[in-house]
Amino acid sequence: MAFSDFDHLMMHRALDLARLGTGYARPNPLVGCVITHEGRIIGEGWHRQYGGPHAEVNAVQSTTESQLLAGSRVYVTLEPCSHFGKTPPCADLLIEKQVAEVVVCNLDPNPLVAGQGLQKLRDAGIRVETGLLEAEGRWLNRRFFTFQEQERPYVVLKWAETADGYLAGPYFQPVPISGELSRVAVHQWRAEEQAILVGTRTALHDNPHLNVREWPGQSPLRLVIDKNLSLPPTHHLFDGSQPTVVYTYRERAAREGVDFVMLSEAEDLFPQILQSLARRNVQSVLVEGGPTVLSSLLKDGLWDEARVIRAPKRLGGGVPAPHLGLAGLHEQFSLGEDEVFIYHRNY
Ligand code: AOF
Ligand code: ZN
């Protein structure tokens, strides 16, 4: 299918709009929609909030020229839905408004939709074109696609290392490594994922809050591994301020804000954790350490993205950081004196 420069411009705009739902639309996908008439935008919208109207509905409602909807060309980043979920099918709305053409980046992998939205449109005589900025659309909704296609959350690993490649001092002694700007970025990253995981040693030594303070957005579901229930109940993770899940081999009844999930010692730990998260409809998890958790996930290939913050500080010894080399290095940028490296396992 040959798309014009105008088509590209409109779909980039729709992707930009979709991105505005980051942190709010989840676990729904990020979707943006631009409606054009004779080469002019007459309506725009995006999926702002989980449970709220879909992108197409907001775009249709935004127009002050509803008489031009009939015959319009609609750019939407994801196939319009065909099912009755929290809202009625968007495909029906576009048919009712008699739009002439619908262009999408990606098909919706949700089995409730999966091509049926486009089929409905075609059956109604609407011209449908797919695959415009397909890779950009998949990247934008990488959490949603991973969850739908692999039935597990999208896993983002994050760590800060010194210029000489250490994560912590000798005997896992925690030391401040990254700078002020990186700290803000990490809070943004926390707001973008649905859950955040740490291992026992990190929880014990750092006593983290694992919430979002330096960036607008929701705090993620807190997850901690505590096989033998050795963490002190006075630690911040158990303050009830945010839903928290403890993965353990021991039985323990839930208490306010804290859920204990018993796992089998006979099976591998991380596949069980990811399965349990998928059952809770958690589409993404940010892993903030420590070294044992990070290296297990790297070794098992159970990760999608790694964000490495390298600070100028040198330690001269301690716990070595995982080494990813250059394979999969996707992006690199500076944050103050720190250098950030973004790795993708599959892209
Ligand atoms: C669209 N446009 O903007 C979005 C879509 O429970 P509901 O009704 O909100 O439906 C959620 C499902 O709808 C979601 O899993 C995905 O398949 C699709 N999302 N579809 O046409 C949108 N957000
Ligand atoms: Zn919809």
Tab-separated table of N, CA, C and O and ligand atoms in Angstrom, residues 31 47 52-57 76 78-83 85 87-91 93 108 113, ligand 2:
chain	number	residue	atom	x	y	z
A	31	VAL	N	-4.019	4.604	22.249
A	31	VAL	CA	-4.605	4.744	20.912
A	31	VAL	C	-4.908	6.218	20.633
A	31	VAL	O	-5.441	6.917	21.493
A	47	HIS	N	-7.284	7.786	23.641
A	47	HIS	CA	-7.820	7.043	24.782
A	47	HIS	C	-7.125	7.596	26.024
A	47	HIS	O	-5.965	7.324	26.256
A	52	GLY	N	-12.597	4.626	30.129
A	52	GLY	CA	-13.221	5.786	29.484
A	52	GLY	C	-13.402	5.555	27.996
A	52	GLY	O	-13.094	4.485	27.466
A	53	PRO	N	-13.938	6.580	27.289
A	53	PRO	CA	-14.176	6.440	25.849
A	53	PRO	C	-12.886	6.161	25.074
A	53	PRO	O	-11.816	6.635	25.458
A	54	HIS	N	-13.024	5.411	24.001
A	54	HIS	CA	-11.886	5.097	23.141
A	54	HIS	C	-11.525	6.311	22.279
A	54	HIS	O	-12.302	7.267	22.189
A	55	ALA	N	-10.354	6.198	21.634
A	55	ALA	CA	-9.813	7.312	20.855
A	55	ALA	C	-10.794	7.803	19.793
A	55	ALA	O	-10.994	9.016	19.609
A	56	GLU	N	-11.432	6.857	19.092
A	56	GLU	CA	-12.318	7.216	17.984
A	56	GLU	C	-13.511	8.016	18.489
A	56	GLU	O	-13.963	8.976	17.843
A	57	VAL	N	-14.039	7.621	19.651
A	57	VAL	CA	-15.196	8.315	20.226
A	57	VAL	C	-14.803	9.755	20.554
A	57	VAL	O	-15.529	10.706	20.227
A	76	VAL	N	-6.293	5.927	12.652
A	76	VAL	CA	-6.334	5.462	14.039
A	76	VAL	C	-5.186	4.473	14.232
A	76	VAL	O	-4.905	3.651	13.359
A	78	LEU	N	-4.682	1.990	16.205
A	78	LEU	CA	-5.013	0.570	16.395
A	78	LEU	C	-6.361	0.289	15.729
A	78	LEU	O	-7.240	1.166	15.700
A	79	GLU	N	-6.495	-0.931	15.231
A	79	GLU	CA	-7.762	-1.354	14.628
A	79	GLU	C	-8.946	-0.974	15.539
A	79	GLU	O	-8.930	-1.283	16.727
A	80	PRO	N	-9.966	-0.334	15.006
A	80	PRO	CA	-11.141	-0.006	15.826
A	80	PRO	C	-11.780	-1.282	16.382
A	80	PRO	O	-11.852	-2.306	15.691
A	81	CYS	N	-12.220	-1.203	17.622
A	81	CYS	CA	-12.718	-2.420	18.278
A	81	CYS	C	-14.098	-2.803	17.747
A	81	CYS	O	-14.852	-1.970	17.236
A	82	SER	N	-14.397	-4.113	17.900
A	82	SER	CA	-15.654	-4.645	17.363
A	82	SER	C	-16.503	-5.218	18.485
A	82	SER	O	-17.542	-5.811	18.241
A	83	HIS	N	-16.027	-5.091	19.728
A	83	HIS	CA	-16.696	-5.773	20.847
A	83	HIS	C	-17.351	-4.765	21.800
A	83	HIS	O	-16.972	-3.592	21.843
A	85	GLY	N	-17.162	-3.785	25.262
A	85	GLY	CA	-16.365	-3.915	26.485
A	85	GLY	C	-16.935	-2.942	27.492
A	85	GLY	O	-18.131	-2.956	27.786
A	87	THR	N	-17.056	0.010	26.742
A	87	THR	CA	-17.689	0.965	25.822
A	87	THR	C	-18.172	0.188	24.591
A	87	THR	O	-17.662	-0.891	24.315
A	88	PRO	N	-19.143	0.743	23.841
A	88	PRO	CA	-19.623	0.045	22.627
A	88	PRO	C	-18.562	0.050	21.515
A	88	PRO	O	-17.609	0.826	21.580
A	89	PRO	N	-18.724	-0.812	20.503
A	89	PRO	CA	-17.692	-0.955	19.461
A	89	PRO	C	-17.440	0.334	18.670
A	89	PRO	O	-18.381	0.968	18.189
A	90	CYS	N	-16.157	0.679	18.522
A	90	CYS	CA	-15.789	1.870	17.744
A	90	CYS	C	-16.076	1.653	16.258
A	90	CYS	O	-16.378	2.608	15.541
A	91	ALA	N	-15.959	0.409	15.790
A	91	ALA	CA	-16.246	0.138	14.374
A	91	ALA	C	-17.687	0.556	14.063
A	91	ALA	O	-17.955	1.194	13.036
A	93	LEU	N	-19.464	2.832	15.516
A	93	LEU	CA	-19.567	4.303	15.521
A	93	LEU	C	-19.113	4.868	14.170
A	93	LEU	O	-19.770	5.735	13.586
A	108	ASP	N	-5.559	-5.184	16.203
A	108	ASP	CA	-5.674	-5.365	17.650
A	108	ASP	C	-5.509	-6.856	17.976
A	108	ASP	O	-6.314	-7.676	17.536
A	113	VAL	N	-11.153	-8.845	19.419
A	113	VAL	CA	-11.186	-7.973	18.237
A	113	VAL	C	-10.498	-8.704	17.066
A	113	VAL	O	-11.170	-9.203	16.167
B	2	ZN	ZN	-12.974	0.999	20.590
